[in-house]
Coordinates of C-alpha atoms in Angstrom, one line a residue:
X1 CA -10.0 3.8 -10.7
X2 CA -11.9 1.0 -12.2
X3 CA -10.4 -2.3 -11.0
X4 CA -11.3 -5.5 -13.2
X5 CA -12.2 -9.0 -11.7
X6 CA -9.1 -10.2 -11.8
X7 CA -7.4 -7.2 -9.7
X8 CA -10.5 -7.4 -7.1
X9 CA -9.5 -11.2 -7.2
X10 CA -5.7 -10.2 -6.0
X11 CA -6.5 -7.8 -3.8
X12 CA -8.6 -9.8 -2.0
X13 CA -5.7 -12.4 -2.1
X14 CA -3.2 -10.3 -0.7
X15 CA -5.5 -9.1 1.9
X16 CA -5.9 -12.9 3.6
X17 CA -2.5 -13.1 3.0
X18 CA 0.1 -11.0 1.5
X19 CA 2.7 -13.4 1.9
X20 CA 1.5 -15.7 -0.6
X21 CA 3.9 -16.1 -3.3
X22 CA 2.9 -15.0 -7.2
X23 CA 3.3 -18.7 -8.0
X24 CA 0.5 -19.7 -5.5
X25 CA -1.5 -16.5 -6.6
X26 CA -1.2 -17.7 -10.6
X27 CA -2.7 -21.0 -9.5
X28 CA -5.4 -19.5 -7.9
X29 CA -6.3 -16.9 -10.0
X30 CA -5.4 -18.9 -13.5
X31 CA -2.8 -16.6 -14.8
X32 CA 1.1 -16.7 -15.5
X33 CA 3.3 -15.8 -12.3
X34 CA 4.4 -13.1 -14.8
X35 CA 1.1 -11.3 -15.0
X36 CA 0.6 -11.8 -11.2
X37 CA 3.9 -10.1 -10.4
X38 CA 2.5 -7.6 -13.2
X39 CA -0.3 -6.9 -11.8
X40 CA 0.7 -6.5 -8.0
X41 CA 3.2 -3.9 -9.5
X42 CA 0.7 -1.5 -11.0
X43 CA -1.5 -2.2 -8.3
X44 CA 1.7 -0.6 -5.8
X45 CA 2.8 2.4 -8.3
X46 CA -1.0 3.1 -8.5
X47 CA -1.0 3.3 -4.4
X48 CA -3.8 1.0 -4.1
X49 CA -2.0 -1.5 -2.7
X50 CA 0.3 1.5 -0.2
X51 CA 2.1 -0.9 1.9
X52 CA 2.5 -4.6 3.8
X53 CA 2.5 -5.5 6.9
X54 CA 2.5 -7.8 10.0
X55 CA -0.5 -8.2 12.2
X56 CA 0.4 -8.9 15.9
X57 CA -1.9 -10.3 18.4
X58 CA -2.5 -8.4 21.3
X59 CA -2.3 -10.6 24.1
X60 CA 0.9 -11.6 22.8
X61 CA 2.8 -8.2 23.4
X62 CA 0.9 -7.5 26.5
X63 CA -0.9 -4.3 25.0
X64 CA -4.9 -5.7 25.0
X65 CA -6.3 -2.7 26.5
X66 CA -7.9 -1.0 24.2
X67 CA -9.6 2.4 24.6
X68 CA -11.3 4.6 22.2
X69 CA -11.1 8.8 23.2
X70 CA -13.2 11.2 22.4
X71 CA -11.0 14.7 22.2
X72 CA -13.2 18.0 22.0
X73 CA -10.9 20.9 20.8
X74 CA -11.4 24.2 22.9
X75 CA -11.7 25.8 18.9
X76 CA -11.5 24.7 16.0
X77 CA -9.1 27.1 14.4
X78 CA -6.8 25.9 11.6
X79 CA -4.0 26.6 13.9
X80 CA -5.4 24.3 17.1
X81 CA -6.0 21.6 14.5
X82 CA -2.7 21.2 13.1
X83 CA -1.1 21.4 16.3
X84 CA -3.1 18.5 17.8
X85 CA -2.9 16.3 14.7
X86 CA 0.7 17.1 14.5
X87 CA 1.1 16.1 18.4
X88 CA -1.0 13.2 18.6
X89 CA 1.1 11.4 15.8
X90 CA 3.8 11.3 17.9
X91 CA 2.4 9.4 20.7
X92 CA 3.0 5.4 20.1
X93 CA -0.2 4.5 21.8
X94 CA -2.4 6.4 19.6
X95 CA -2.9 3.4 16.7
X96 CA -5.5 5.4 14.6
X97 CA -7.0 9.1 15.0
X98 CA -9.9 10.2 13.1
X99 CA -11.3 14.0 12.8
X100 CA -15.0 13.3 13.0
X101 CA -18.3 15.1 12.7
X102 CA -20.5 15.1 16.0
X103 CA -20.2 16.2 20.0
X104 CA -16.3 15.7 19.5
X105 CA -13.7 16.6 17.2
X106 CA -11.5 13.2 17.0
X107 CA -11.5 9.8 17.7
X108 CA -8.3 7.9 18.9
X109 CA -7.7 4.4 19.2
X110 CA -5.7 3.7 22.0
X111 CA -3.7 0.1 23.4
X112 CA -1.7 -0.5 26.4
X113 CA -0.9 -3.0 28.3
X114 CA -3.7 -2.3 31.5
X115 CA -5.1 0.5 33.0
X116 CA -2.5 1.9 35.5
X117 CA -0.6 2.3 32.0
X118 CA -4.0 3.9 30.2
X119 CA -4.3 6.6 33.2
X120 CA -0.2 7.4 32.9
X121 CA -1.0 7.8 28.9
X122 CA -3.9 10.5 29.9
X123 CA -2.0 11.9 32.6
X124 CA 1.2 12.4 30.7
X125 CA 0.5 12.2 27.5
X126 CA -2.7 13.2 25.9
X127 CA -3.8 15.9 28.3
X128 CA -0.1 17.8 27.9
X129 CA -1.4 18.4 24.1
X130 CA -2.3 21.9 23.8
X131 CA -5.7 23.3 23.1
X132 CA -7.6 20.0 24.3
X133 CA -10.9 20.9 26.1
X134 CA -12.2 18.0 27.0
X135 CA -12.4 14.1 26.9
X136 CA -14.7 11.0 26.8
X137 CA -13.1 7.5 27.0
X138 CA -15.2 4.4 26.7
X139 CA -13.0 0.9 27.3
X140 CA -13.3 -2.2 24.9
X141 CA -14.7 -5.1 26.5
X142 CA -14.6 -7.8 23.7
X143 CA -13.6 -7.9 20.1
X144 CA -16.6 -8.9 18.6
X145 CA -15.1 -8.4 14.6
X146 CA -11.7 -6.9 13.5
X147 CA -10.1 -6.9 10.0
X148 CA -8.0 -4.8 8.2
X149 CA -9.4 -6.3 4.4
X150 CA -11.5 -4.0 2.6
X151 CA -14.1 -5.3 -0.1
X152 CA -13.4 -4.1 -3.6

């Protein structure tokens, strides 16, 4: 969908800070408060904007472990896929999972709080998912850039 200035504008907005009021957004994007709760409307029933959220640090919840794992499927049948996608959604320290191309099949991004907790989450977690064959896990050692705002 082709999004004008103004909507690229608000999006980018909303993505610093989505808690800005449409009063504050008019101001900075010169329009009525009206056309910015417009706007944000049809962006929502559009799904480009598909929800809000908070960000929490970290540190701050004791959870700034953070581990990617490589998961390598022993087939990659339609039925061993759904099964593992199905599973792994259920598990609360899995925050993103990606089917990728390459030597592996997915990608999970894992945080807990240390790693006596990360070896608990292979031991009884992730490795009593069926039809796993093998994994790779590689441990973050700094942050160097995180966002969750995509450029339009």
């Amino acid at each position: 969908m082709q999004r004008d200035a103004i909507d690229k504008k608000l999006l980018h907005f909303l993505q610093i800070d989505s808690k800005q009021t449409n009063k504050e957004l008019s101001g900075k994007l010169n329009l009525s408060v009206t056309a910015v709760y417009e706007r944000i409307k049809k962006l929502e029933r559009e799904g480009i904007i598909s929800k809000y959220v908070a960000l929490v640090d970290k540190k701050s919840v004791d959870r700034s472990f953070v581990t990617f794992c490589s998961i390598k499927l022993m087939q990659h049948t339609n039925d061993y896929v759904v099964q593992f996608e199905k599973e792994v959604k259920e598990i609360e320290e899995v925050l993103e999972c990606y089917h990728i191309s390459g030597d592996y099949d997915y990608l999970l991004k894992v945080i807990v709080a240390d790693m006596d907790e990360f070896r608990e989450f292979m031991v009884k977690k992730l490795t009593s998912i069926s039809h796993i064959a093998s994994t790779h896990s590689a441990f973050m050692i700094s942050e160097v850039k995180h966002t969750t705002a995509i450029s339009v």
